[in-house]
């Protein structure tokens, strides 16, 4: 079945440091890939997505590229801010309207 | 624009009690979902609906029931609460199904003692 593996957290970075959160997946066919972000006390919200191989999703300075050859969708940001502190979830949908498979989440803490 | 709203925000139940978690969306989305989020785990799908009057089980449906009488509302019913149902529950909706963006509510934190 489908699965998503993302790096263990928490990740603690200083402000303006570079961020990479690794995500790899197992799925049939050509899944859509997502990064969702959950700020403290809130629900998840979509950060970015990619629907086919080599697509790059981007939003708010974050980027992730759909790499089918390595089955990866790593999240990157060149310079993090304190306001980026949150839990980040990698997710996929391999077709069908009912199921998104989520990773376990990676907590990011950015310190001034 | 309210999006997806959930009530209550927090609830404590005793073992064996029942309750309904409310979920309403104002985006006219056909697809709605209930997830639970346990510490250190990803979200698990409990039930979903593809439109009014149509619901189906997700990965972890035992101990829960849902109904979808209108496009806007998708309540989740817990019968005979158990400690294993202690979790954070999220409702979500989507315009075109799980392949597209899901919009989440703020969550309901449930503690069963």
Coordinates of C-alpha atoms in Angstrom, one line a residue:
Chain A
X1 CA 0.0 0.0 0.0
X2 CA 0.9 3.7 -0.1
X3 CA 3.3 5.0 2.5
X4 CA 5.1 8.2 3.3
X5 CA 8.3 8.4 5.3
X6 CA 9.6 11.7 6.5
X7 CA 12.6 12.6 8.7
X8 CA 12.2 12.5 12.4
X9 CA 12.0 15.7 14.3
X10 CA 12.1 18.0 16.0
X11 CA 14.4 20.1 13.9
X12 CA 15.8 23.2 15.6
X13 CA 17.3 25.9 13.4
X14 CA 18.5 29.4 13.9
X15 CA 16.7 32.2 12.1
X16 CA 18.0 32.6 8.4
X17 CA 19.4 29.0 8.4
X18 CA 18.6 26.7 5.4
X19 CA 16.0 24.1 5.8
X20 CA 15.6 20.6 4.3
X21 CA 13.0 18.2 5.4
X22 CA 13.3 14.8 3.7
X23 CA 10.3 12.9 2.4
X24 CA 10.2 9.7 0.5
X25 CA 7.2 7.7 -0.6
X26 CA 5.9 4.4 -1.9
X27 CA 2.9 4.4 -4.1
X28 CA 1.4 2.9 -7.2
X29 CA 1.1 4.9 -10.4
X30 CA 1.7 8.6 -10.4
X31 CA 0.6 10.1 -7.1
X32 CA 0.0 13.7 -6.3
X33 CA 2.3 14.9 -3.6
X34 CA 1.7 17.5 -1.0
X35 CA 3.3 19.4 1.9
X36 CA 0.9 20.5 4.6
X37 CA 1.8 22.8 7.5
X38 CA 0.2 22.9 11.0
X39 CA 0.8 25.9 13.1
X40 CA 0.3 25.6 16.9
X41 CA -3.3 25.1 17.8
X42 CA -4.6 25.1 14.2
X43 CA -5.6 22.7 11.6
X44 CA -3.5 21.7 8.6
X45 CA -3.2 23.9 5.6
X46 CA -1.7 23.2 2.2
X47 CA 1.7 24.7 1.8
X48 CA 2.5 23.4 -1.7
X49 CA 1.8 20.5 -4.1
X50 CA 3.0 18.8 -7.3
X51 CA 1.0 16.5 -9.5
X52 CA 3.6 15.0 -11.9
X53 CA 7.2 14.1 -12.1
X54 CA 9.7 17.0 -12.2
X55 CA 7.1 19.5 -11.1
X56 CA 8.2 22.0 -8.5
X57 CA 5.7 23.3 -6.0
X58 CA 6.5 26.5 -4.3
X59 CA 4.9 28.9 -1.8
X60 CA 6.1 31.4 0.9
X61 CA 9.7 30.7 0.0
X62 CA 9.3 26.9 0.4
X63 CA 10.0 24.6 -2.5
X64 CA 9.7 20.9 -3.2
X65 CA 10.4 19.0 -6.4
X66 CA 8.6 15.8 -7.4
X67 CA 11.4 13.3 -8.1
X68 CA 10.0 10.0 -9.4
X69 CA 13.4 8.4 -9.9
X70 CA 14.2 8.7 -6.2
X71 CA 10.5 8.7 -5.0
X72 CA 11.2 11.8 -3.0
X73 CA 9.6 15.2 -2.4
X74 CA 12.0 17.0 -0.1
X75 CA 10.9 20.4 1.4
X76 CA 13.4 23.2 1.2
X77 CA 13.7 26.8 2.2
X78 CA 16.7 29.0 1.9
X79 CA 16.2 31.2 5.0
X80 CA 13.8 30.3 7.7
X81 CA 12.0 32.7 10.0
X82 CA 10.7 32.3 13.5
X83 CA 7.2 32.4 12.0
X84 CA 8.0 29.1 10.1
X85 CA 7.9 27.2 13.4
X86 CA 5.3 24.5 12.9
X87 CA 4.8 20.9 12.1
X88 CA 5.2 19.9 8.4
X89 CA 3.4 16.9 6.9
X90 CA 4.3 15.2 3.6
X91 CA 1.4 13.5 2.0
X92 CA 0.3 11.8 -1.2
X93 CA -2.8 10.7 -3.1
X94 CA -2.3 7.9 -5.6
X95 CA -5.7 8.3 -7.2
X96 CA -9.2 8.2 -6.0
X97 CA -11.1 10.7 -4.1
X98 CA -11.0 9.3 -0.7
X99 CA -7.6 8.8 0.6
X100 CA -4.6 10.9 1.4
X101 CA -1.7 9.2 3.1
X102 CA 0.2 11.4 5.5
X103 CA 3.6 11.1 7.0
X104 CA 4.1 11.3 10.7
X105 CA 5.0 15.0 10.6
X106 CA 8.3 16.9 11.3
X107 CA 8.3 19.6 14.0
X108 CA 10.4 22.6 13.1
X109 CA 11.4 25.1 15.7
X110 CA 13.2 28.3 14.6
X111 CA 15.0 30.3 17.3
X112 CA 15.9 34.0 17.0
Chain B
X1 CA -15.2 33.4 4.8
X2 CA -15.4 30.8 7.6
X3 CA -14.1 27.8 5.7
X4 CA -14.4 24.6 7.8
X5 CA -15.6 25.1 11.3
X6 CA -15.6 22.4 14.1
X7 CA -17.3 22.3 17.5
X8 CA -16.4 21.8 20.3
X9 CA -12.8 22.7 20.5
X10 CA -12.2 20.5 23.5
X11 CA -14.2 17.9 25.4
X12 CA -13.7 15.4 28.2
X13 CA -15.8 12.3 28.1
X14 CA -16.2 9.4 30.5
X15 CA -15.8 5.9 29.2
X16 CA -19.1 4.7 27.7
X17 CA -20.5 8.2 27.0
X18 CA -21.5 9.3 23.6
X19 CA -21.1 12.6 21.7
X20 CA -21.2 14.2 18.3
X21 CA -18.4 16.3 16.8
X22 CA -19.8 18.9 14.5
X23 CA -18.3 20.0 11.2
X24 CA -19.6 22.6 8.8
X25 CA -18.1 24.0 5.6
X26 CA -19.3 27.0 3.6
X27 CA -17.3 26.4 0.4
X28 CA -20.0 24.2 -1.3
X29 CA -17.5 21.3 -1.4
X30 CA -18.8 17.8 -2.2
X31 CA -16.1 15.9 -0.5
X32 CA -15.7 15.8 3.2
X33 CA -13.4 13.8 5.5
X34 CA -12.9 13.0 9.2
X35 CA -9.4 12.3 10.4
X36 CA -7.9 11.5 13.8
X37 CA -4.4 12.6 14.8
X38 CA -2.5 10.7 17.5
X39 CA 0.8 12.0 19.0
X40 CA 3.7 11.1 16.7
X41 CA 1.5 9.7 14.0
X42 CA 0.2 11.0 10.8
X43 CA -3.5 11.6 10.2
X44 CA -5.7 8.5 9.8
X45 CA -8.9 8.6 7.8
X46 CA -12.0 7.7 9.8
X47 CA -14.9 8.3 7.3
X48 CA -15.4 10.3 4.2
X49 CA -18.3 11.5 2.1
X50 CA -18.5 12.3 -1.6
X51 CA -21.8 14.2 -1.4
X52 CA -25.0 14.5 0.6
X53 CA -26.4 11.1 1.5
X54 CA -23.2 9.2 0.6
X55 CA -20.6 8.1 3.2
X56 CA -18.0 5.4 3.4
X57 CA -15.5 4.0 5.8
X58 CA -11.9 5.0 5.9
X59 CA -8.9 3.3 7.6
X60 CA -10.1 3.4 11.2
X61 CA -14.0 3.5 11.3
X62 CA -14.6 1.3 14.3
X63 CA -16.4 3.1 17.1
X64 CA -17.6 5.9 14.9
X65 CA -20.6 6.8 12.7
X66 CA -21.3 9.6 10.3
X67 CA -24.1 11.1 8.4
X68 CA -24.3 13.6 5.6
X69 CA -27.8 15.1 5.2
X70 CA -26.6 18.4 3.7
X71 CA -23.6 19.5 1.6
X72 CA -22.5 21.7 4.5
X73 CA -22.6 19.4 7.5
X74 CA -20.7 16.2 8.3
X75 CA -21.1 15.3 11.9
X76 CA -19.1 12.5 13.5
X77 CA -20.8 10.4 16.2
X78 CA -18.9 8.5 18.9
X79 CA -20.9 5.8 20.6
X80 CA -19.6 4.2 23.8
X81 CA -16.4 6.3 24.1
X82 CA -13.2 4.4 25.0
X83 CA -9.8 5.6 26.1
X84 CA -8.4 4.6 22.7
X85 CA -10.5 7.3 21.1
X86 CA -8.5 10.0 22.9
X87 CA -7.2 12.0 20.0
X88 CA -7.4 15.2 18.0
X89 CA -10.1 15.0 15.4
X90 CA -9.9 17.1 12.1
X91 CA -12.6 17.6 9.6
X92 CA -11.6 18.5 6.1
X93 CA -13.3 19.3 2.8
X94 CA -12.3 19.3 -0.8
X95 CA -13.8 20.5 -4.1
X96 CA -12.5 17.7 -6.3
X97 CA -11.5 14.9 -4.0
X98 CA -8.3 13.8 -2.3
X99 CA -6.1 14.5 -5.3
X100 CA -6.7 18.2 -4.8
X101 CA -6.3 20.6 -1.8
X102 CA -8.0 19.6 1.4
X103 CA -9.2 22.4 3.7
X104 CA -9.0 21.6 7.4
X105 CA -10.9 22.8 10.4
X106 CA -9.1 23.8 13.6
X107 CA -9.7 20.4 15.2
X108 CA -11.5 19.0 18.3
X109 CA -9.4 17.7 21.1
X110 CA -11.1 14.8 22.8
X111 CA -10.0 13.2 26.1
X112 CA -11.7 10.0 27.2
X113 CA -11.2 9.1 30.9

